[in-house]
mmCIF file of N, CA and C in Angstrom:
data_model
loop_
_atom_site.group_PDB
_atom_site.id
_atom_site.type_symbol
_atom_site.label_atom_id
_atom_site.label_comp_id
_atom_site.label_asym_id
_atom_site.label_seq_id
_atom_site.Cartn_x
_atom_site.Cartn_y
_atom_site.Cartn_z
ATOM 1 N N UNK A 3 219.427 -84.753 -4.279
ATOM 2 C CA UNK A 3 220.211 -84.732 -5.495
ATOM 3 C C UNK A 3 221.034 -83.445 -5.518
ATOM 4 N N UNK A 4 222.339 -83.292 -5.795
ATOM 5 C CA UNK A 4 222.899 -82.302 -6.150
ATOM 6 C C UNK A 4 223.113 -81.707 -7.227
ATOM 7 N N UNK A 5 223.567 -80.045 -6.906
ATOM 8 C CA UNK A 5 223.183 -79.600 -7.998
ATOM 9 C C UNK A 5 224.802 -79.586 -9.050
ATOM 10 N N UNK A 6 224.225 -80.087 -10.862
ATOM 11 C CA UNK A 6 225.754 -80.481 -11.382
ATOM 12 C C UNK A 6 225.894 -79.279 -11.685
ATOM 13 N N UNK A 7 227.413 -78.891 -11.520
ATOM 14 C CA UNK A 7 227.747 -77.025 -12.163
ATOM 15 C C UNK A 7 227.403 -77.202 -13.706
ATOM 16 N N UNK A 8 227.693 -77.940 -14.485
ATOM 17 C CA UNK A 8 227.616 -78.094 -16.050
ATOM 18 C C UNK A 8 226.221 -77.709 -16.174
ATOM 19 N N UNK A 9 225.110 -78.602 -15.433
ATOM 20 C CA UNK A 9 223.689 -78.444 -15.838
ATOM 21 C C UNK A 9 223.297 -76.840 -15.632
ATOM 22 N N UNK A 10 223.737 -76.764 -14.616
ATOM 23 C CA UNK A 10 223.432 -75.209 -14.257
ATOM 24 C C UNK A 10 224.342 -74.227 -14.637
ATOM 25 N N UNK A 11 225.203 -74.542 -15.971
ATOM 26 C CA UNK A 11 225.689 -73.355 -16.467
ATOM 27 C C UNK A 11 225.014 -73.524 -18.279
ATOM 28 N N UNK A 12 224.117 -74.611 -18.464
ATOM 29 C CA UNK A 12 223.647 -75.000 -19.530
ATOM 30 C C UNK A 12 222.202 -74.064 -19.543
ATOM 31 N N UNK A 13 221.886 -74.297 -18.253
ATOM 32 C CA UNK A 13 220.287 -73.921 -18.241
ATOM 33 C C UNK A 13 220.708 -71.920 -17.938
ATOM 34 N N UNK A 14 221.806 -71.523 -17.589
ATOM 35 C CA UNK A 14 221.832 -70.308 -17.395
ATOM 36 C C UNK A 14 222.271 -69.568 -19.155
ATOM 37 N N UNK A 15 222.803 -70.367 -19.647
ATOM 38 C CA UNK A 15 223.165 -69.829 -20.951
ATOM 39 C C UNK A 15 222.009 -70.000 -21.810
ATOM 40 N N UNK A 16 220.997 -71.384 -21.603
ATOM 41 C CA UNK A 16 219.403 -71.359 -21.931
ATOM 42 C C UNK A 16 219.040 -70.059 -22.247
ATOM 43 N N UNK A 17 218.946 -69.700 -20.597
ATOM 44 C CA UNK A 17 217.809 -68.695 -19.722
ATOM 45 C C UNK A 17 218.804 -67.101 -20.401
ATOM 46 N N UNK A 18 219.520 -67.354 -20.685
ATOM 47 C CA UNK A 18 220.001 -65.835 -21.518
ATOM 48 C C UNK A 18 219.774 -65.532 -22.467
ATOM 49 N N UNK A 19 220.125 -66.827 -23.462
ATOM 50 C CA UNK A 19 219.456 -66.176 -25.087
ATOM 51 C C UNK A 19 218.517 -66.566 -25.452
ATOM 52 N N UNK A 20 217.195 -66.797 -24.277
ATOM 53 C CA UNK A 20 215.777 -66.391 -24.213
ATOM 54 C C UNK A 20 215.728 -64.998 -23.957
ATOM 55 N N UNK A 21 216.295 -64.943 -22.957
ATOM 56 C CA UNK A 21 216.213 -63.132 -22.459
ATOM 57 C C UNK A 21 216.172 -62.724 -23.945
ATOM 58 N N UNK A 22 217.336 -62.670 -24.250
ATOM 59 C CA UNK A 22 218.256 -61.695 -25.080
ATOM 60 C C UNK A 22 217.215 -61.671 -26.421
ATOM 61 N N UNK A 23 216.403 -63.012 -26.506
ATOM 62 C CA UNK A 23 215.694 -63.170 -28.066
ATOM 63 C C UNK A 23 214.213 -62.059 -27.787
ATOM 64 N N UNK A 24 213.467 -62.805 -26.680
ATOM 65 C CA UNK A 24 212.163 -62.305 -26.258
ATOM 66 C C UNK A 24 212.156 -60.693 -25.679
ATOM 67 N N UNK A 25 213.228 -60.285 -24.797
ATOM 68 C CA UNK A 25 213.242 -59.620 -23.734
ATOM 69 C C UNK A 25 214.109 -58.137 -24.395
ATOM 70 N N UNK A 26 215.092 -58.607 -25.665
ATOM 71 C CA UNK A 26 216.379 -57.976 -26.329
ATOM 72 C C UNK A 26 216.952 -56.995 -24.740
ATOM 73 N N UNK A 27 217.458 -58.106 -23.961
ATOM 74 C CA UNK A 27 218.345 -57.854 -23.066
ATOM 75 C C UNK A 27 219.469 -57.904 -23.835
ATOM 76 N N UNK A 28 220.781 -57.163 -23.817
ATOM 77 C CA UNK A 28 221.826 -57.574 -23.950
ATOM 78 C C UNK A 28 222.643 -57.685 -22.994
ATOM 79 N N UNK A 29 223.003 -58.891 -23.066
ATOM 80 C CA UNK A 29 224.084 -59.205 -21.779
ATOM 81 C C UNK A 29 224.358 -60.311 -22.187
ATOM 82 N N UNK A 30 225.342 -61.307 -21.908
ATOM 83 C CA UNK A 30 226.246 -62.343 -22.089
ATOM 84 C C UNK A 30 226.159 -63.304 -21.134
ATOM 85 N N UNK A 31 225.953 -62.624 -19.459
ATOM 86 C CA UNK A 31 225.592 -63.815 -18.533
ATOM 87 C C UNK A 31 224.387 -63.747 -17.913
ATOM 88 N N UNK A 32 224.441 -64.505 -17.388
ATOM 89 C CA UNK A 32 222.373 -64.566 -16.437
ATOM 90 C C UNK A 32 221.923 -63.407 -15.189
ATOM 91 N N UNK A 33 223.518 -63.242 -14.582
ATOM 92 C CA UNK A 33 222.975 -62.359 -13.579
ATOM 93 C C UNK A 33 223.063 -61.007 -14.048
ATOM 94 N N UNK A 34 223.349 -60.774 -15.064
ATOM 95 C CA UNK A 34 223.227 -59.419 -15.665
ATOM 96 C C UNK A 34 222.048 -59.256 -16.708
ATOM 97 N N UNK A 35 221.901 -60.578 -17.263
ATOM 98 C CA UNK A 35 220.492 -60.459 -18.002
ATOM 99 C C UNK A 35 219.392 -60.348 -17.251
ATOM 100 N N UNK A 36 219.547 -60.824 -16.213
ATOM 101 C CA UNK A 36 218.038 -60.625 -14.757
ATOM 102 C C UNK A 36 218.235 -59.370 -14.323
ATOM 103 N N UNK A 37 219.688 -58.765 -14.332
ATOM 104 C CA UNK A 37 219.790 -56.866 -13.656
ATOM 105 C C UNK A 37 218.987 -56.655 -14.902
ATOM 106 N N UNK A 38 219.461 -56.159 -15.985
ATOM 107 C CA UNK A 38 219.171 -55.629 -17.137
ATOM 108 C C UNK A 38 216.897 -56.132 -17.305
ATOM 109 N N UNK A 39 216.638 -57.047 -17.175
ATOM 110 C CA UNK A 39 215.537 -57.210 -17.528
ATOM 111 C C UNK A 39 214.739 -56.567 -16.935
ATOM 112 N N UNK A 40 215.425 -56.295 -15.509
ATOM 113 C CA UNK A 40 214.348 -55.859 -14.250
ATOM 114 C C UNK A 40 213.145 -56.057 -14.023
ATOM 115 N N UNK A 41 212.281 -55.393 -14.325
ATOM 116 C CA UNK A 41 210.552 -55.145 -14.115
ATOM 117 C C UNK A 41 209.738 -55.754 -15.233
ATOM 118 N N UNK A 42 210.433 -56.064 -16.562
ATOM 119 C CA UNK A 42 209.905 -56.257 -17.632
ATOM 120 C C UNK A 42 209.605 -58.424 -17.205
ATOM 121 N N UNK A 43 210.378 -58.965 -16.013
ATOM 122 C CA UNK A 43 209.685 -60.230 -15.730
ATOM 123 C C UNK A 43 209.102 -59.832 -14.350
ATOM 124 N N UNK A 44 207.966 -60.236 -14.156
ATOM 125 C CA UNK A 44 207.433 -60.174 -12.777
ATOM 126 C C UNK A 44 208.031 -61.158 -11.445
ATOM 127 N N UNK A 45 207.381 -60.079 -10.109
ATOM 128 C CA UNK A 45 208.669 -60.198 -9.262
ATOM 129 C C UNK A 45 208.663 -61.917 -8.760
ATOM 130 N N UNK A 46 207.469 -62.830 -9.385
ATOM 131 C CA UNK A 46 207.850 -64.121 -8.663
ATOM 132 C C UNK A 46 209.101 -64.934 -9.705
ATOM 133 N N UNK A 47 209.036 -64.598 -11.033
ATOM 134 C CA UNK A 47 210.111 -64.354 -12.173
ATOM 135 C C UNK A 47 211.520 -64.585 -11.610
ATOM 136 N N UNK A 48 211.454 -63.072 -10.961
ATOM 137 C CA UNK A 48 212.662 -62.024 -10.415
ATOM 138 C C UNK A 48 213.298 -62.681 -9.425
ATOM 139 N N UNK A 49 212.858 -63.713 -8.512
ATOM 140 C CA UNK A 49 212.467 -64.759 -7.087
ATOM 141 C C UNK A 49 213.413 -66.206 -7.687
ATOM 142 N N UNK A 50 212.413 -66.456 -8.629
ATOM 143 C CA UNK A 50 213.323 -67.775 -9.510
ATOM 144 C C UNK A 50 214.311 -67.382 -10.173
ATOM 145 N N UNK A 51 214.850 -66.426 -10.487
ATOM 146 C CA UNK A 51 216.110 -65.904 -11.272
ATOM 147 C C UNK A 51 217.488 -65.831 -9.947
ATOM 148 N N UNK A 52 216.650 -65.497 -8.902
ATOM 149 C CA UNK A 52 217.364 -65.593 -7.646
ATOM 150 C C UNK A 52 218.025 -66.722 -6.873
ATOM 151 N N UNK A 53 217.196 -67.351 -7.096
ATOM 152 C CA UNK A 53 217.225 -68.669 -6.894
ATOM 153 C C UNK A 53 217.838 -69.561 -7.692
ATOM 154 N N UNK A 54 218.580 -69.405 -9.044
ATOM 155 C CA UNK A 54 219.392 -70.029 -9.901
ATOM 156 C C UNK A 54 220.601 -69.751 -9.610
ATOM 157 N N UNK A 55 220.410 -67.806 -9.330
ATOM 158 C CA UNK A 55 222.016 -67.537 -9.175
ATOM 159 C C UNK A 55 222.518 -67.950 -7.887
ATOM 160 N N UNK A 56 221.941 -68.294 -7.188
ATOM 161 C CA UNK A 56 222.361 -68.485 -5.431
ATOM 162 C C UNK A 56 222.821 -70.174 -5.486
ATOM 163 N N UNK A 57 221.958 -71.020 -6.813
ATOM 164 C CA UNK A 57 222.352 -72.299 -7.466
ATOM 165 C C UNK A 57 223.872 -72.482 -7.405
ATOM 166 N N UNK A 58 223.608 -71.606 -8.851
ATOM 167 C CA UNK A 58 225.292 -71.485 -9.507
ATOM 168 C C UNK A 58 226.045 -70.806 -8.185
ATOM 169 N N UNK A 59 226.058 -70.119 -7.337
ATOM 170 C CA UNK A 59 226.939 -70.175 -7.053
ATOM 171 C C UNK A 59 227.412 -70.700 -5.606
ATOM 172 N N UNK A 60 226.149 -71.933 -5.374
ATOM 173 C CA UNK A 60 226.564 -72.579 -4.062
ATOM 174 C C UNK A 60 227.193 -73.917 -5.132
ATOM 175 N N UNK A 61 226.784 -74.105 -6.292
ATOM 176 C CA UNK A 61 227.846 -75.234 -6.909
ATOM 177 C C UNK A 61 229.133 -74.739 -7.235
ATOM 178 N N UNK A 62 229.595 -73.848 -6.802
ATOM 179 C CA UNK A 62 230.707 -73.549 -6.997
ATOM 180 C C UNK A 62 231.849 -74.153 -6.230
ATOM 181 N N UNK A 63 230.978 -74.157 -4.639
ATOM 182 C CA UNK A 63 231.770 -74.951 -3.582
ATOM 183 C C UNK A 63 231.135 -76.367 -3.601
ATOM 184 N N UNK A 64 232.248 -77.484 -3.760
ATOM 185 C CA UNK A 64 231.661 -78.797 -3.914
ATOM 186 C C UNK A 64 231.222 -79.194 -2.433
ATOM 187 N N UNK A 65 231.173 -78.627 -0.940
ATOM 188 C CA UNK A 65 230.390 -78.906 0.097
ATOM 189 C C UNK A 65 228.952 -78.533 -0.145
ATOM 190 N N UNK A 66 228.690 -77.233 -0.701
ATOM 191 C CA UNK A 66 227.962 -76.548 -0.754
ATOM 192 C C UNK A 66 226.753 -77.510 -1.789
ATOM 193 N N UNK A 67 227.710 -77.873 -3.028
ATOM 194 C CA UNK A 67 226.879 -78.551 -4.114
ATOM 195 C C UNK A 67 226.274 -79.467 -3.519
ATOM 196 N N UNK A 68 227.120 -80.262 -2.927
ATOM 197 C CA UNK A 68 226.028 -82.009 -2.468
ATOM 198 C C UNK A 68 224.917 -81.270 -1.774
ATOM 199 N N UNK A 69 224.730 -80.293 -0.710
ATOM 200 C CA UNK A 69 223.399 -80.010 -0.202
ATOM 201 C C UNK A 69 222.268 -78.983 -1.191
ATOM 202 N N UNK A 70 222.945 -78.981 -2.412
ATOM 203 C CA UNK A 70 221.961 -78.045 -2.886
ATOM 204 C C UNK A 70 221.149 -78.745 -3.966
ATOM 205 N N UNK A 71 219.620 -78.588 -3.797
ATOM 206 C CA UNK A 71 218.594 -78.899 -4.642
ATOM 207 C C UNK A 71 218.557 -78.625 -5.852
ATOM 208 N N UNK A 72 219.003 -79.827 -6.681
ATOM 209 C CA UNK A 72 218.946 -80.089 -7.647
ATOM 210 C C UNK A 72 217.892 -79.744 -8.543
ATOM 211 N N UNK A 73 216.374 -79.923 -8.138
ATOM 212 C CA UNK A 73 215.576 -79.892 -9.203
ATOM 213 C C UNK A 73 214.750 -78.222 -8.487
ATOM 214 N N UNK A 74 215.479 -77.845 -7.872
ATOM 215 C CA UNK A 74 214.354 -76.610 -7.816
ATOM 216 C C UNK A 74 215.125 -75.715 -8.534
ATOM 217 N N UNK A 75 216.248 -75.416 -9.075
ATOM 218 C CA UNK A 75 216.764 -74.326 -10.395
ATOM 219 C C UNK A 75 216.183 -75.209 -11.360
ATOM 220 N N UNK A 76 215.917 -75.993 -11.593
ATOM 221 C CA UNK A 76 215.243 -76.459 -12.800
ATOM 222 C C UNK A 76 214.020 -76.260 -13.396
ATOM 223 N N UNK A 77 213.131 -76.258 -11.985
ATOM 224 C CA UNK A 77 211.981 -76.103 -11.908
ATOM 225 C C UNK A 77 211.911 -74.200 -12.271
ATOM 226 N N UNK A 78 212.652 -73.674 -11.778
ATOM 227 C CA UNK A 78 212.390 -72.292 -11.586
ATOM 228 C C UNK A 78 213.151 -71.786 -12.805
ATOM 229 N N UNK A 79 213.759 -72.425 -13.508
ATOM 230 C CA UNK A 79 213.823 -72.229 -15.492
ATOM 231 C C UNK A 79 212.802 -72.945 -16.488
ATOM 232 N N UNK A 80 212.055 -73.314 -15.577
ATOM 233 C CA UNK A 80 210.903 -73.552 -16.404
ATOM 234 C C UNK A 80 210.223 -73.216 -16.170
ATOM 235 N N UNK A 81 209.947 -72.491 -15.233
ATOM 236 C CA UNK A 81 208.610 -71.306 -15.149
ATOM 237 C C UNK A 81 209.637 -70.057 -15.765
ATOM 238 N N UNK A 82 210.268 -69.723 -15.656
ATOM 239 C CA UNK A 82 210.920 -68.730 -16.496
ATOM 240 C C UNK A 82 211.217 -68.944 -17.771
ATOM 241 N N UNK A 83 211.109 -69.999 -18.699
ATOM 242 C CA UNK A 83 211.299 -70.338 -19.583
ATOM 243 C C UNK A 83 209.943 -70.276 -20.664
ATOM 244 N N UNK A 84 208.493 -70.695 -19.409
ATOM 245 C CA UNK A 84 207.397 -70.989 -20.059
ATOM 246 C C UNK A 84 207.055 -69.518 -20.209
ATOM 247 N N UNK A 85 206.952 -68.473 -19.157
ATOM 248 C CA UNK A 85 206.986 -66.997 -19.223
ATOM 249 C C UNK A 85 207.407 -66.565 -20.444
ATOM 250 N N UNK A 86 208.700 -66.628 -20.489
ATOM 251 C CA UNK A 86 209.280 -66.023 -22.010
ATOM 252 C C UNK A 86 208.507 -66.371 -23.096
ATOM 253 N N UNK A 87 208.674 -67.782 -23.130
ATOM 254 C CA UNK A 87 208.360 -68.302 -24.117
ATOM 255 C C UNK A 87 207.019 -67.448 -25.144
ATOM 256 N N UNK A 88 205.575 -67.534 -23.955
ATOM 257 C CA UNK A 88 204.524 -67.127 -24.342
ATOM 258 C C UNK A 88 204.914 -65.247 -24.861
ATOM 259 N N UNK A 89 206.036 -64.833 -24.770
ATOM 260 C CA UNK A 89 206.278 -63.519 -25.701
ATOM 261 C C UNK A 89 206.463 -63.470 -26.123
ATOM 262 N N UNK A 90 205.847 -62.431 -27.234
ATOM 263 C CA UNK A 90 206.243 -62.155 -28.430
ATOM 264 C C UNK A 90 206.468 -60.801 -28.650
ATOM 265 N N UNK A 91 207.980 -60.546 -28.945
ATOM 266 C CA UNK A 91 208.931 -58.982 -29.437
ATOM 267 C C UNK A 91 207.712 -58.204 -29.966
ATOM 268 N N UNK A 92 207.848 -58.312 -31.292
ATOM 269 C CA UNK A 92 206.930 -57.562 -31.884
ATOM 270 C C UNK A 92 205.607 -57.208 -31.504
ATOM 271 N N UNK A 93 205.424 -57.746 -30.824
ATOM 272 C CA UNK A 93 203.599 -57.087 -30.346
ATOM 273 C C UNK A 93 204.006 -56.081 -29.116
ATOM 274 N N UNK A 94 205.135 -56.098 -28.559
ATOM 275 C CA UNK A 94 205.784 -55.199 -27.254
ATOM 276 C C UNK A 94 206.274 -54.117 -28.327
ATOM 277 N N UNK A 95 207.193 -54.159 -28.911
ATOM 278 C CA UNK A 95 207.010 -53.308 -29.940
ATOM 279 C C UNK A 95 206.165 -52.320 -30.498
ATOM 280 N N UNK A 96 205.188 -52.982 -30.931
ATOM 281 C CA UNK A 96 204.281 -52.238 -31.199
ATOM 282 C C UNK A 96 203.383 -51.593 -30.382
ATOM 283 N N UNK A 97 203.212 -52.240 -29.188
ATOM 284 C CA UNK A 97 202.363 -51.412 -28.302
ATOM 285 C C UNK A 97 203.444 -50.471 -27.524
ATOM 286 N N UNK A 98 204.731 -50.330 -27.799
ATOM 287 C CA UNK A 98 205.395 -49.420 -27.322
ATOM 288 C C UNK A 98 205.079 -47.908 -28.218
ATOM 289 N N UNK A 99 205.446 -48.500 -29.475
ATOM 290 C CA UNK A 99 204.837 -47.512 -30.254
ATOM 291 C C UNK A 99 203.402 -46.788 -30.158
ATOM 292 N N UNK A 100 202.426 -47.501 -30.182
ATOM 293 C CA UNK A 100 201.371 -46.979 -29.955
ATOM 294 C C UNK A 100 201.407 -46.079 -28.542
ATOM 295 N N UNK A 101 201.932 -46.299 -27.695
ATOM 296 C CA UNK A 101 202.105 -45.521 -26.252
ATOM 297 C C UNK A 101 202.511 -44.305 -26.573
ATOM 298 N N UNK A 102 203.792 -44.570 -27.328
ATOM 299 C CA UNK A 102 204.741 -43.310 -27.588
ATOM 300 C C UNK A 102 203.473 -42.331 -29.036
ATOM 301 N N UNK A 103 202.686 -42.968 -30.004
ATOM 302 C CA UNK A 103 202.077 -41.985 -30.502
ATOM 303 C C UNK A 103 201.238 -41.017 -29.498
ATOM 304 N N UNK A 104 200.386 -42.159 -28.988
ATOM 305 C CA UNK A 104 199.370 -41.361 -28.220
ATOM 306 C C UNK A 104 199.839 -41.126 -27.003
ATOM 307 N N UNK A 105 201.364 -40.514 -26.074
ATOM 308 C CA UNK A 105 201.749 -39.789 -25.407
ATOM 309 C C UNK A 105 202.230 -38.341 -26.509
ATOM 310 N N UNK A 106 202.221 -38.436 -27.721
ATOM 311 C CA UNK A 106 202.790 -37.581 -28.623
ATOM 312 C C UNK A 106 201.471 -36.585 -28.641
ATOM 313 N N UNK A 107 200.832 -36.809 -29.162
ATOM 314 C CA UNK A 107 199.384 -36.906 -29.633
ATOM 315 C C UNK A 107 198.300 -36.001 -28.131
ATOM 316 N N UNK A 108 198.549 -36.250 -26.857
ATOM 317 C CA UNK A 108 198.032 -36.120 -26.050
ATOM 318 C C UNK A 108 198.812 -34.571 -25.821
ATOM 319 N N UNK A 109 200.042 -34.717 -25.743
ATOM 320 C CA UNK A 109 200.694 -33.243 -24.914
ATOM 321 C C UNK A 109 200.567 -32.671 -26.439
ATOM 322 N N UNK A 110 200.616 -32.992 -27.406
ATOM 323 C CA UNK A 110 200.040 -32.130 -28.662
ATOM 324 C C UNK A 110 198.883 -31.228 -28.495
ATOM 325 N N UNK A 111 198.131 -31.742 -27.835
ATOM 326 C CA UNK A 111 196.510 -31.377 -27.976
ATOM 327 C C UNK A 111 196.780 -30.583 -26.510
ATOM 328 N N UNK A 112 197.376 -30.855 -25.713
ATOM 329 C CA UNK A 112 197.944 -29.896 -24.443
ATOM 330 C C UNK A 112 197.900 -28.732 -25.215
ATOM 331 N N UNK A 113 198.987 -28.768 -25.628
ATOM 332 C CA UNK A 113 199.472 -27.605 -26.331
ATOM 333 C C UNK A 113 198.758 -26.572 -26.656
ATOM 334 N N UNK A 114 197.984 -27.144 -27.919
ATOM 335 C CA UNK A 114 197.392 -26.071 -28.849
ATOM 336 C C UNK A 114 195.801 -25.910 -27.604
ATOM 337 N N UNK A 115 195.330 -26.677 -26.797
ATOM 338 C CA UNK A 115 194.525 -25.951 -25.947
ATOM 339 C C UNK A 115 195.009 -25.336 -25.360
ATOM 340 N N UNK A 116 196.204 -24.913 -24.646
ATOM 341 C CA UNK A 116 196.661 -24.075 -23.963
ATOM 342 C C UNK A 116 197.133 -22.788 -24.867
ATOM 343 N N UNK A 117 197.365 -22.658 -26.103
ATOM 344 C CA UNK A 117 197.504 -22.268 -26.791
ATOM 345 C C UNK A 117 196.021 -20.868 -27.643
ATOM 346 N N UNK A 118 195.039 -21.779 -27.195
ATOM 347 C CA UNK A 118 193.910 -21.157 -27.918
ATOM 348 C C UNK A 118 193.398 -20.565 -26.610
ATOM 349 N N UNK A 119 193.787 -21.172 -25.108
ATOM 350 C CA UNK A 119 193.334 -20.780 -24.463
ATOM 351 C C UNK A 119 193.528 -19.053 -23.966
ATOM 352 N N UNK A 120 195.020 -18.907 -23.898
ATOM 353 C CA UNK A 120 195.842 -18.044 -23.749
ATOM 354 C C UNK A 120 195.509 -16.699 -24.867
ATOM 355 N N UNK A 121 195.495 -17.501 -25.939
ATOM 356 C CA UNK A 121 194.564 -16.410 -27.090
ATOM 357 C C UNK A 121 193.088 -15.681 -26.954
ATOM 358 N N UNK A 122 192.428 -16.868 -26.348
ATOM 359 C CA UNK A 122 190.731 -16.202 -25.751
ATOM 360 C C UNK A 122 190.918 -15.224 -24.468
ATOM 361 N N UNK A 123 192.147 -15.695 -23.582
ATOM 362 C CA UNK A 123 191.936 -14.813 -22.408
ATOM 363 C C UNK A 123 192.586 -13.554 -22.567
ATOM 364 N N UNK A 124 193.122 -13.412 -23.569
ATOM 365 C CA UNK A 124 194.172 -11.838 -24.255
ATOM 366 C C UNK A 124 193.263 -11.561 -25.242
ATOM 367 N N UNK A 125 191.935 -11.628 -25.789
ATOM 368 C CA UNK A 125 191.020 -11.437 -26.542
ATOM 369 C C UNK A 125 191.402 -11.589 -28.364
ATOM 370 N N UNK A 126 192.203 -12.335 -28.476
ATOM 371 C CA UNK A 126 192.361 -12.593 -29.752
ATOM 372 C C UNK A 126 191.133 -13.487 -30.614
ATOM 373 N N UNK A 127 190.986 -14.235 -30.074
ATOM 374 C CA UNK A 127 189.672 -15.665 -30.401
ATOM 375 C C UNK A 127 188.040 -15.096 -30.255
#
C-alpha cells in the first residue's frame, strides 16, 4: 500500500498539537516539534518520529510513494500518540517544581554549612 501525502500530512499535524498540548513544544511542523522535544520522548519515540519524516518525505516523490509503507507511519503515530497521550502537563510541572525547590533548598543548606563551618575553623562558633 502506498503512502497518501494527505494522510501523512493529517497524522503529522495530529502528532504536533499533541506535542504542543502534552509536551508545550512550540513549533508549527513535526520535524521541528521532534527537534524541539528531544529527550523529553524516548529514543524508540525519537526512531518512529524518524520514520514519519523519511514518510513524508519519500511521498513527496510519486516513484518513491508507491514503494513506501503505508501502514508503518501509522503504526509509529500510534505508539507516539498512545505515549503522549498517557501525559499529563501538570504533574511534569509540578515535579519540575519540586526539583527546582529541593535543588534550592539543598545548595541553601551548602551554604550556611559552609558558612558555620568557616566560622568554627576562624574560632568564632
Amino acid at each position: 500500500m502506498a503512502a497518501d501525502p494527505l494522510q501523512l500530512d493529517r497524522l503529522s499535524d495530529r502528532l504536533t498539537a499533541l506535542m504542543r498540548e502534552k509536551l508545550g513544544v512550540r513549533a508549527d511542523t513535526l520535524p521541528v516539534a521532534l527537534r524541539r522535544a528531544g529527550r523529553k520522548l524516548p529514543r524508540r519515540l525519537r526512531q518512529d518520529g524518524a520514520l514519519i519524516l523519511a514518510a513524508i518525505e519519500r511521498s513527496q516523490n510519486p516513484r518513491l510513494a508507491r514503494v513506501t509503507d503505508g501502514d508503518g507511519p501509522e503504526r509509529a503515530a500510534r505508539r507516539i500518540e498512545a505515549y503522549l497521550s498517557g501525559l499529563d502537563p501538570a504533574t511534569a510541572r509540578a515535579r519540575a517544581r519540586a526539583y527546582l525547590f529541593a535543588d534550592l533548598a539543598f545548595r541553601l543548606a551548602v551554604v550556611i554549612a559552609l558558612v558555620i563551618g568557616v566560622l568554627a575553623w576562624r574560632g568564632y562558633v
